Coordinates of C-alpha atoms in Angstrom, one line a residue:
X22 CA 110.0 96.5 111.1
X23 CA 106.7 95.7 109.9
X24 CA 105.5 96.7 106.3
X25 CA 102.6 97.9 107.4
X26 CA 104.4 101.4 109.0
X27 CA 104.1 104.3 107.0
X28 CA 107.8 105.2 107.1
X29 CA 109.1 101.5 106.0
X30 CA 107.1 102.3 102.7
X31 CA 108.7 105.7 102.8
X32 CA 112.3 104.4 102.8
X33 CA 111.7 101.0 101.0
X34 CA 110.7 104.2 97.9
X35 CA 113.8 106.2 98.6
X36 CA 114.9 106.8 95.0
X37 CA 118.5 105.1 93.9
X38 CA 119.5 109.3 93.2
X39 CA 119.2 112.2 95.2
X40 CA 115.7 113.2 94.3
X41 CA 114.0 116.7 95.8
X42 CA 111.3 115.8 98.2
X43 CA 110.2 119.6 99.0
X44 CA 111.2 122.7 97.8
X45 CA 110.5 125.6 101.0
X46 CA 110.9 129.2 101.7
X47 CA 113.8 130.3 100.4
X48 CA 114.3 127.6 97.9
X49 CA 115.6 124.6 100.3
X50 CA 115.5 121.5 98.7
X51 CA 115.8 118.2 100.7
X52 CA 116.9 114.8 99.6
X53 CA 115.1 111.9 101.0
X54 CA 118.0 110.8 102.8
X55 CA 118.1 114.5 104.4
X56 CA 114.5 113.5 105.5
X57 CA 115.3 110.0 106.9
X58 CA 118.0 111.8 108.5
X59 CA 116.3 114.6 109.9
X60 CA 112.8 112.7 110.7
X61 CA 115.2 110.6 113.2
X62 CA 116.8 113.8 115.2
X63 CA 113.5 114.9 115.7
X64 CA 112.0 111.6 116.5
X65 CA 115.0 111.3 119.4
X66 CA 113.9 114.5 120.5
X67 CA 110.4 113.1 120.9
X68 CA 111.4 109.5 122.8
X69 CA 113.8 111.7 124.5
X70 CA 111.1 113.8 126.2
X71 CA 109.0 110.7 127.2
X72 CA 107.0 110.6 123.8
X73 CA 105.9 106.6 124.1
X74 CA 103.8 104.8 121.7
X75 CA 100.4 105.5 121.5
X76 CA 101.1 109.2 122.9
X77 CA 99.5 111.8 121.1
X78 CA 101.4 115.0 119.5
X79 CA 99.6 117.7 118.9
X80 CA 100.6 120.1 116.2
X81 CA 99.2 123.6 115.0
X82 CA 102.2 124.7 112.8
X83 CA 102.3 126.7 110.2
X84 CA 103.2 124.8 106.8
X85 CA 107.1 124.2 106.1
X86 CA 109.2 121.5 104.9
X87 CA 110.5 120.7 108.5
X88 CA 106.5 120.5 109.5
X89 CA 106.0 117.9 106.8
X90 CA 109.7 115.7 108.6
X91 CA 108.1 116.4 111.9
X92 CA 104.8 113.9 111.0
X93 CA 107.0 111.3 109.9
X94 CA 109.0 111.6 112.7
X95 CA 106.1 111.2 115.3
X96 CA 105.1 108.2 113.1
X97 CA 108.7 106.8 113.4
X98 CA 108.8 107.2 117.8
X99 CA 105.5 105.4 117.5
X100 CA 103.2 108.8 118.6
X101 CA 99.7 109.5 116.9
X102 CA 99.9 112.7 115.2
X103 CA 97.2 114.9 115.6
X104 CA 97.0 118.4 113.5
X105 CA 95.3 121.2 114.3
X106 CA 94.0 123.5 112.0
X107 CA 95.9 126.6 112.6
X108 CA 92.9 129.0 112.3
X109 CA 91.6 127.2 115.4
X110 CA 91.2 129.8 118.5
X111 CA 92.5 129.4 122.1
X112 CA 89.1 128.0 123.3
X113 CA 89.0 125.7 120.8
X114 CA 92.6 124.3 120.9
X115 CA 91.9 124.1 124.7
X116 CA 88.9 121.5 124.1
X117 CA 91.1 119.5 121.8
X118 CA 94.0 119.4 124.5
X119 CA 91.7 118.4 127.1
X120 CA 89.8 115.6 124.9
X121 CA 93.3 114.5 123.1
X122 CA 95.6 114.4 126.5
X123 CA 98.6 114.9 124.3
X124 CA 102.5 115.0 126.1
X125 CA 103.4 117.6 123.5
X126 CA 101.7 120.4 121.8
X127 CA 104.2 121.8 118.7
X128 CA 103.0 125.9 117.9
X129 CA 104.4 128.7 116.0
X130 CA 106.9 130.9 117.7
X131 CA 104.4 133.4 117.8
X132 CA 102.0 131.6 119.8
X133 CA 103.6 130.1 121.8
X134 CA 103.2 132.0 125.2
X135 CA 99.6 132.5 124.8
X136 CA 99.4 128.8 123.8
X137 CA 101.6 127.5 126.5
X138 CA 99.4 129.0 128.8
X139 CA 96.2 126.6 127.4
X140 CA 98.5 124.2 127.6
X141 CA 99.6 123.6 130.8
X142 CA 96.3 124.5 132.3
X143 CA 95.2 121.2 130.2
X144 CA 98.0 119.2 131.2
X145 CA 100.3 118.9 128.7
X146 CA 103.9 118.1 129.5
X147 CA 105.8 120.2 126.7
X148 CA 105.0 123.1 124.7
X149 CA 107.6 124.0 121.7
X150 CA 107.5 126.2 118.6
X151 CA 108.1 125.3 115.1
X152 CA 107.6 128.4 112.8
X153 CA 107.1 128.8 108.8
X154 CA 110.6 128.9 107.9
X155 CA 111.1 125.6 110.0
X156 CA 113.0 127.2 112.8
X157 CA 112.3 126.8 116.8
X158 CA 112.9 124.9 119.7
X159 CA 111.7 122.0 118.5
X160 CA 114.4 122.3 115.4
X161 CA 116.9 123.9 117.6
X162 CA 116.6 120.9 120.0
X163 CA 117.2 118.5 117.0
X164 CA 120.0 120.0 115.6
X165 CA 121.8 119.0 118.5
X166 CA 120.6 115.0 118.2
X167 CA 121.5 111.7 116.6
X168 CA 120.6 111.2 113.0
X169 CA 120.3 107.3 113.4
X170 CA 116.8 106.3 114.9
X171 CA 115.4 103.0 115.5
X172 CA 111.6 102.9 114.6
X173 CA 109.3 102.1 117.0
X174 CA 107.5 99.2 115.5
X175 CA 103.5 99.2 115.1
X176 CA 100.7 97.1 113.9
X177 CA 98.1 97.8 111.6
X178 CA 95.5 98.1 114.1
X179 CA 97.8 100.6 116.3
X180 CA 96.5 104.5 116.0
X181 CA 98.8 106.8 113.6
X182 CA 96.7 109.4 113.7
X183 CA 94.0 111.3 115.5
X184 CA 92.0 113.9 113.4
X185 CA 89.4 116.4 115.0
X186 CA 85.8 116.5 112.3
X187 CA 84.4 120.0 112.0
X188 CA 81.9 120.0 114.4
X189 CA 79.4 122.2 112.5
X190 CA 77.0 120.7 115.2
X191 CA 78.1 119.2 118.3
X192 CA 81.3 118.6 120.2
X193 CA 84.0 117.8 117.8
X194 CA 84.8 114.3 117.4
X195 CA 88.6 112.4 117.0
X196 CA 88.5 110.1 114.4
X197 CA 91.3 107.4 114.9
X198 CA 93.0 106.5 112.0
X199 CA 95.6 103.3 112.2
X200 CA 98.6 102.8 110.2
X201 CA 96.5 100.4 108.3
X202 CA 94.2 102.9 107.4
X203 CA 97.3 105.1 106.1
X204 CA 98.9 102.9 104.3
X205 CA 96.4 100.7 102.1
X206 CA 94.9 104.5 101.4
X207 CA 98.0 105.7 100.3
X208 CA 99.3 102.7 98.1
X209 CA 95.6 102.2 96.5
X210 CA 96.0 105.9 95.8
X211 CA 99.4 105.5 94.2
X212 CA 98.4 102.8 92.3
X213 CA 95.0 104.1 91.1
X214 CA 96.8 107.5 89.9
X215 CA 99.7 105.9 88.4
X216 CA 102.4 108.2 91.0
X217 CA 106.0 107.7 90.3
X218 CA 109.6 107.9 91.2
X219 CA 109.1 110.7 88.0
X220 CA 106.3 112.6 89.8
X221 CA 106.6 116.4 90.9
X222 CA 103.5 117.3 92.8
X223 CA 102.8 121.3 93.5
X224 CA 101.8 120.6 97.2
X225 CA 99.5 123.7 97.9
X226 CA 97.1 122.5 100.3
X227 CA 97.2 122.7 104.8
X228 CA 98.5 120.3 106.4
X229 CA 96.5 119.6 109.0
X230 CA 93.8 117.9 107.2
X231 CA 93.3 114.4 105.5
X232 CA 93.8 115.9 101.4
X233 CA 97.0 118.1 102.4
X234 CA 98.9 115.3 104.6
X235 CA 97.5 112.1 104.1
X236 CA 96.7 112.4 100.0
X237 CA 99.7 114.3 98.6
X238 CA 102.5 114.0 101.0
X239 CA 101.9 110.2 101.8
X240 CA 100.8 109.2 98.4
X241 CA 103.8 111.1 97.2
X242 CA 106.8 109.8 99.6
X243 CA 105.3 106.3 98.9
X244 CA 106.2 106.7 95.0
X245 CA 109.6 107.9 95.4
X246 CA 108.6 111.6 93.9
X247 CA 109.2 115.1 94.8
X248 CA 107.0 117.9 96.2
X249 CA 107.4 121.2 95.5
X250 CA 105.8 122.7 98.7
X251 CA 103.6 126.2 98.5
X252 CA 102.7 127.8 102.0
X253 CA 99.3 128.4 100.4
X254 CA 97.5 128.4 97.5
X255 CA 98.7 131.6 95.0
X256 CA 97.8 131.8 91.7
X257 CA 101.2 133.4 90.5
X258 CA 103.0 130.4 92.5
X259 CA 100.7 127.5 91.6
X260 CA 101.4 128.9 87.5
X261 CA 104.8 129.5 88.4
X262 CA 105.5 126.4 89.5
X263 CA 103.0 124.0 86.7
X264 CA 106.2 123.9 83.8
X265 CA 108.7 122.0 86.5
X266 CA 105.6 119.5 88.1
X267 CA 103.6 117.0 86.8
X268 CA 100.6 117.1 89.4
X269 CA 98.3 119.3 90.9
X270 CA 95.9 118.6 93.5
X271 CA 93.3 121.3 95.3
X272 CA 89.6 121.7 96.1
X273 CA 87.4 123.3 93.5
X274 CA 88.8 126.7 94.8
X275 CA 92.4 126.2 93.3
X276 CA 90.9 125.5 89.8
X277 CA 88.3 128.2 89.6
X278 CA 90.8 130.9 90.6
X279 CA 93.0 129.6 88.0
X280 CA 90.8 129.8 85.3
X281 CA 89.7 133.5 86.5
X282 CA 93.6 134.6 86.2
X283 CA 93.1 133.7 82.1
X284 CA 96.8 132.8 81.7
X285 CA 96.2 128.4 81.8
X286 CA 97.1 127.2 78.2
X287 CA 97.7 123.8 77.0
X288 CA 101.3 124.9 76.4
X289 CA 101.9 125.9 80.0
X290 CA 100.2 123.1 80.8
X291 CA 102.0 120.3 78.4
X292 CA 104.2 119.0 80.9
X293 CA 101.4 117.7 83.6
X294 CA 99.5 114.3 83.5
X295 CA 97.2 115.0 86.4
X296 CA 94.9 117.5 88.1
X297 CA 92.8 115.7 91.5
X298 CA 90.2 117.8 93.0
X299 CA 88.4 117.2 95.8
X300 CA 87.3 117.6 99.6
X301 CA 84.2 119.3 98.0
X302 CA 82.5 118.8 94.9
X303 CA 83.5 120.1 91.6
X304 CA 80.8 122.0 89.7
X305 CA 80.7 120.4 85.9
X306 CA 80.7 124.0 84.5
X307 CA 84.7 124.2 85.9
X308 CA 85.3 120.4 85.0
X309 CA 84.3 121.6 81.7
X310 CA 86.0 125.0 81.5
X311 CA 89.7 123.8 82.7
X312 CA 89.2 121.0 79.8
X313 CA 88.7 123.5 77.0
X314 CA 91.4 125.7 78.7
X315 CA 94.1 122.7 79.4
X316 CA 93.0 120.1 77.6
X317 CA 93.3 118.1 81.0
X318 CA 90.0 116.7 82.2
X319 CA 90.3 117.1 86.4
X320 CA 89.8 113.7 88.6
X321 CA 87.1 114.3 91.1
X322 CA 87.6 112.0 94.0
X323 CA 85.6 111.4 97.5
X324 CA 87.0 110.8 100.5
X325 CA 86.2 111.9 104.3
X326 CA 87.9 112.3 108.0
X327 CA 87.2 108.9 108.9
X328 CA 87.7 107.1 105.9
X329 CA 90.8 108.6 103.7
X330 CA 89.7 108.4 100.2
X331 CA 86.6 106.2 99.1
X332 CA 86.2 106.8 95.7
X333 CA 88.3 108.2 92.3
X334 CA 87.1 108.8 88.7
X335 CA 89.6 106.9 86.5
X336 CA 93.1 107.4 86.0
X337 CA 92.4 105.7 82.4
X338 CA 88.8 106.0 80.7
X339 CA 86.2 109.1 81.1
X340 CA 86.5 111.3 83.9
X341 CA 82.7 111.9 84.3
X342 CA 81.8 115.4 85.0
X343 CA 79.5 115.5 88.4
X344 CA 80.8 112.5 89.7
X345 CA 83.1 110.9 92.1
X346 CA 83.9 107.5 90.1
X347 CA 84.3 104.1 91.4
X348 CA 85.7 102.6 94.6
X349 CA 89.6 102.5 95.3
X350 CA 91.0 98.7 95.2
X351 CA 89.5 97.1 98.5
X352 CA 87.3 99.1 99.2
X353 CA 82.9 98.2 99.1
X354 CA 80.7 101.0 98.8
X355 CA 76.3 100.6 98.8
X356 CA 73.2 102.8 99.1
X357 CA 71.1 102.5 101.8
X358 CA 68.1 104.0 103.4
X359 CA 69.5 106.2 106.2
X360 CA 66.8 104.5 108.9
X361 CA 66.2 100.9 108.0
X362 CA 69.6 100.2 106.5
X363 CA 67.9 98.3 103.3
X364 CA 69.4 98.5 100.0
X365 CA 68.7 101.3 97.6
X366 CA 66.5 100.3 94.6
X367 CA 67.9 101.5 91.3
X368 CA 69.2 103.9 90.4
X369 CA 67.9 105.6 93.6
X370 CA 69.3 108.3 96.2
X371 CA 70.7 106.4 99.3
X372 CA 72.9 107.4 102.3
X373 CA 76.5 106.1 101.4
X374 CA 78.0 103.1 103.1
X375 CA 81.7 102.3 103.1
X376 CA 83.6 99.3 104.5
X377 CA 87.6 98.8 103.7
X378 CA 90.6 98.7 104.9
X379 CA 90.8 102.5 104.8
X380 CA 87.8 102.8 107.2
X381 CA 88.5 104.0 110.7
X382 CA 88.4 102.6 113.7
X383 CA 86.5 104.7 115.8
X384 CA 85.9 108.1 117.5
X385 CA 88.0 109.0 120.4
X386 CA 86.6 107.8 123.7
X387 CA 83.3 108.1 122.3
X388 CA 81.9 104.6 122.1
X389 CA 78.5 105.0 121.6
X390 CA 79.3 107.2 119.0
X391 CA 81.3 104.9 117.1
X392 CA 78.6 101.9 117.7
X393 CA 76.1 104.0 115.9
X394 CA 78.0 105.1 113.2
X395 CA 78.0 101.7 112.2
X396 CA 76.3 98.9 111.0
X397 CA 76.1 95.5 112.6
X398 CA 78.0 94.3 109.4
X399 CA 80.7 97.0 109.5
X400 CA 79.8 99.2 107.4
X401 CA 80.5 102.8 107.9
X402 CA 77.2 105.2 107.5
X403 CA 79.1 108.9 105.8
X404 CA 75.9 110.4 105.7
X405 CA 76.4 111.4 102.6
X406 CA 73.6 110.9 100.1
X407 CA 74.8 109.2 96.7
X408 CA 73.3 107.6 93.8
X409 CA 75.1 105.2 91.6
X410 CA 74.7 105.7 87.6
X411 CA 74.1 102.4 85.4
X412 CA 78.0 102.4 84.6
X413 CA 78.7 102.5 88.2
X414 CA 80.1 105.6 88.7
X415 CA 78.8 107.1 92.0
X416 CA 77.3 110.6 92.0
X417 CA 77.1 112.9 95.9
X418 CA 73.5 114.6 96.0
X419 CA 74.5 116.2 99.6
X420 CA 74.4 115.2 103.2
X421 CA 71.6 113.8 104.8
X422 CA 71.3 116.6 107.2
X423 CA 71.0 119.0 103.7
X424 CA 68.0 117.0 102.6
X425 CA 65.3 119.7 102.1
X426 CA 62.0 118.2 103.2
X427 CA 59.0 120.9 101.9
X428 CA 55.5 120.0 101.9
X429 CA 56.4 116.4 102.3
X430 CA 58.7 116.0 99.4
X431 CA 62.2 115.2 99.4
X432 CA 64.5 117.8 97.7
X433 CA 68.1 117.4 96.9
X434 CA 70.2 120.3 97.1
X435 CA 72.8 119.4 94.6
X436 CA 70.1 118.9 92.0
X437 CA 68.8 122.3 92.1
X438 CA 72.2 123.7 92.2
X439 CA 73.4 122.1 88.8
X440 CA 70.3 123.7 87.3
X441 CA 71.3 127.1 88.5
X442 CA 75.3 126.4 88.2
X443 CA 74.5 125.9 84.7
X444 CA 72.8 129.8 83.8
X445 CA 74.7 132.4 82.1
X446 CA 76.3 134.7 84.6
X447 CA 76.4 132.5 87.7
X448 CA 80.0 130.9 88.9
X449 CA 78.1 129.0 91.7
X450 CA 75.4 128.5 94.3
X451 CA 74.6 126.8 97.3
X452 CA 71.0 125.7 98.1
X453 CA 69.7 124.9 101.5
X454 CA 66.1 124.9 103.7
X455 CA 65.0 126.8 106.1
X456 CA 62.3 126.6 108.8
X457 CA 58.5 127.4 107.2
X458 CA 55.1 127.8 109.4
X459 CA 53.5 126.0 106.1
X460 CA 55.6 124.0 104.2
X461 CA 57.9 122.6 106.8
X462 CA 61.2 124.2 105.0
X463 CA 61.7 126.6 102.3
X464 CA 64.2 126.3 99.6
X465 CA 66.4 129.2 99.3
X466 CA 69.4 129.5 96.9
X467 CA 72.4 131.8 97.2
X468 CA 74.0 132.4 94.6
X469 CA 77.6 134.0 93.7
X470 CA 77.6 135.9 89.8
X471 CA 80.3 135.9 88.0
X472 CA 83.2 138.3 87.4
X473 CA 81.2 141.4 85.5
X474 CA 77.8 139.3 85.4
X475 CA 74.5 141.5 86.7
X476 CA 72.3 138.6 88.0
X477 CA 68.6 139.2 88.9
X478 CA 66.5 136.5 90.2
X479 CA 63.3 136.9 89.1
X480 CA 65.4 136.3 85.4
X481 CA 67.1 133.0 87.2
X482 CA 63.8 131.3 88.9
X483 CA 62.0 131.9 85.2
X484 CA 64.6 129.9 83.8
X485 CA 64.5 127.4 86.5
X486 CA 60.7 127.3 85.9
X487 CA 61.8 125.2 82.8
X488 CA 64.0 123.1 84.2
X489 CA 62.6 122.1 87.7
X490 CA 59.5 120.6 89.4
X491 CA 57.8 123.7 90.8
X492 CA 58.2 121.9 94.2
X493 CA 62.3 122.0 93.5
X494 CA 62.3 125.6 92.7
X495 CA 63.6 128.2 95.2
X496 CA 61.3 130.1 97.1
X497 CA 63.8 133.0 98.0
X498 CA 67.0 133.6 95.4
X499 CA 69.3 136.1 96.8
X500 CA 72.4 137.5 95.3
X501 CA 75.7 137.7 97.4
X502 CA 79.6 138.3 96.4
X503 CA 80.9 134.9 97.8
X504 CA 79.2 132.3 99.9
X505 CA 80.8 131.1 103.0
X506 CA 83.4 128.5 103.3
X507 CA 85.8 126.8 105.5
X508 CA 89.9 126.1 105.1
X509 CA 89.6 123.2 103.1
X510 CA 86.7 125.1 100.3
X511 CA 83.6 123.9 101.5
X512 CA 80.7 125.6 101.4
X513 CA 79.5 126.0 105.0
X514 CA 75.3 125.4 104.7
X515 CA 75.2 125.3 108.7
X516 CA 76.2 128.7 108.4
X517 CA 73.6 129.9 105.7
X518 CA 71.0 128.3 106.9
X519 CA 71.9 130.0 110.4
X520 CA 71.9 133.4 108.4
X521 CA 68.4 133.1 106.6
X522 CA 66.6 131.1 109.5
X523 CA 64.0 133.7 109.5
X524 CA 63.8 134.5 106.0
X525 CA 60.0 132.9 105.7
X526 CA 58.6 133.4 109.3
X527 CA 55.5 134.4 109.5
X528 CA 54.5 133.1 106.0
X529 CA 51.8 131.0 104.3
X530 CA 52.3 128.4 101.0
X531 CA 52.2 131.0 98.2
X532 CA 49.4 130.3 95.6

């Protein structure tokens, strides 16, 4: 078997005692020889069905243990997993059925008839159920099969993965991820944040996207440690669960609702050595608050669909506030002007450009896509706008397609919204243009208050007055309870910009 498969790392860390990988509903804790064991009945299930390397498996599960055995096991029959994000709809899942061409789609119980019906009508071969507690046909079919399993061997270059991007605009596009990608990822990871045989990580995130599977679990089985696994982020659970666990890792989300509950201590806290965040940015105000409360500084990290993780703040030496930290071992990052391709100057903003082992090897049957996406010396364009410090650590101003452009002057989002972020009374904001007759695009900022705080924004834009170029400062400041965001805690601009398109029609630059 080649090193390069994800499960020979899996079971080359098998710890020499009978560790606890997850910890389900109900309490069920599984050794890693129970996975190894299990992983194979379900992977004969999968050959036995016609599963062949290179096939796809589709999967829109809820989270379980068994869900967690049923990726390695399509990794181990030589399948590329693709999960779907269970909040997806039926028109939805049918576009990724029909684009994907999978010979098995894996659904809850629940789902399953109205599902089967989308998919046979897209072609696929076999439709079973896998629910929350780990039970369906899918189990019921591997209860009854060999727990000895040959892996299918793969290359590096061979797909291990196929993961739909958001498609806030566009059709949605299948990023290919190899087993190379998976694995250098995973073992820089591991290395970088210093995971262990020793580790307990409180697994609360899905499972259908890159942070959830491809972060914690793979990081995690590839150290040896144990998991205890959450069906979703709860406060009472995730404190419940910090005295036994030595790691957390969440989006911004996790840590500000943990700080609202008031209960986080560095007593409750004395057992863990590390808090990640990521898969949107951290405001510095929480990086700040959690450190008084803990006396843990969290590690922001940046990573994307189509290239795993990218960057980390350090394991040892300052965890910088605002920033994403430097690249993982093997990996080249650089700024560049988003037309030309030249090299940022300075300390300048620049569109960030990746190339690695971790980088992906193109969009699914989309060619041209893929060719443009990257440059003639392979570098991967994210689109995400970054500028690099004089220490090196690398600092995301927002996407290029959240560049505000008014009268001619560049404007970057995440500037303004640290100003804001950082006034009395406001937990966080999200800043975005939209369409002007004079200045091209208007600045507007929404912003969220916090718990009990009365915010009024003539009171915020006379502070920002003081802190901002007057071409920077928000036209329009409107005050809502939340802003809009998607599974994995991101702030969806597409949609606020969508909301407030008309906000300045009809007007003139204001003296």
């Amino acid at each position: 078997m080649p090193d390069n498969h994800l499960s020979d790392h899996v079971r080359s860390a098998i710890p020499a005692s009978a560790a606890v990988v997850m910890k389900g509903p109900g309490g069920v804790k599984i050794t890693y020889g129970e996975l190894i064991d299990r992983s194979a009945q379900f992977a004969n299930v999968l050959s036995g069905v016609g599963v062949a390397p290179g096939d796809r498996v589709a999967v829109q599960a809820k989270k379980s243990a068994e869900a967690i055995i049923f990726y390695l096991a399509v990794i181990r029959c030589g399948g590329v997993y693709l999960p779907l994000n269970t909040a997806y709809t039926s028109s939805e899942i049918d576009y990724f059925l029909r684009d994907a061409e999978p010979t098995v789609l894996v659904t809850d119980a629940s789902e399953i008839d109205r599902l089967k019906q989308v998919a046979d009508r897209a072609g696929v071969a076999h439709t079973v159920a896998l629910d929350a507690l780990g039970a369906g046909s899918i189990s019921d079919a591997a209860d009854r099969a060999s727990t000895r399993f040959g892996d299918i061997e793969r290359g590096s270059d061979d797909l291990a993965a196929l993961l739909y991007t958001s498609g806030t605009t566009g059709r949605s596009k299948g990023a290919m991820l190899t087993h190379g990608n998976l694995v250098s990822n995973a073992l820089a990871l591991r290395d970088a944040w210093r995971f262990s045989q020793n580790d307990v990580l409180i697994h609360a995130l899905p499972i259908f996207h890159v942070h959830g599977l491809f972060v914690a679990t793979n990081v995690t089985m590839m150290a040896g440690g144990s998991m205890v696994i959450l069906p979703k982020f709860d406060v009472e659970a995730i404190i419940a669960a910090i005295p036994e666990a030595t790691c957390l890792m969440g989006v911004p989300t996790f840590y500000t609702r943990l700080l609202a509950c008031g209960r986080l201590s560095r007593e409750l806290c004395a057992g863990m050595r590390l808090f990640v965040s990521g898969s949107a940015p951290l405001p510095a105000s929480t990086h700040a608050a959690f450190r008084r409360a803990t006396g843990h500084a969290i590690l922001e990290r940046y990573g994307m669909t189509e290239t795993n993780m990218i960057t980390s703040n350090p394991y040892d030496g300052e965890r910088r506030a605002g920033t994403v930290g430097f690249p993982l071992a093997g990996i080249t990052i650089r700024l560049a002007d988003a037309e030309t391709g030249a090299a940022t100057a300075g300390n300048g903003v620049g569109v960030v450009e990746v190339k690695g082992p971790n980088v992906f090897s193109g969009y699914w049957r989309m060619p041209g896509k893929t060719q443009a996406e990257f440059r003639d010396d392979g570098f991967f364009v994210t689109g995400d706008l970054g500028r690099i410090d004089r220490d090196g650590y690398l600092t995301i101003v927002g996407r290029g397609k959240d560049l505000i452009i008014s009268g001619g002057m560049n404007i970057y989002p995440k500037e303004v919204e640290v100003e804001i972020d950082g006034l009395p009374g406001v937990l966080e904001s999200a800043v975005v243009g939209v369409p002007h007759d004079d200045l091209g695009e208007g600045v507007v900022a929404v912003v969220v208050p916090r718990s009990g705080a009365a915010l009024e924004p003539r009171l915020i834009r006379e502070a920002l007055s003081e802190r901002l170029a007057r071409f920077k400062q928000p036209r329009e400041i409107i005050v809502v309870d939340e802003l809009p965001r998607n599974t994995m805690g991101k702030i969806q601009k597409n949609r606020l910009r969508h909301t407030y398109a008309g906000l300045f029609a009809g007007q003139g630059r204001r003296p």
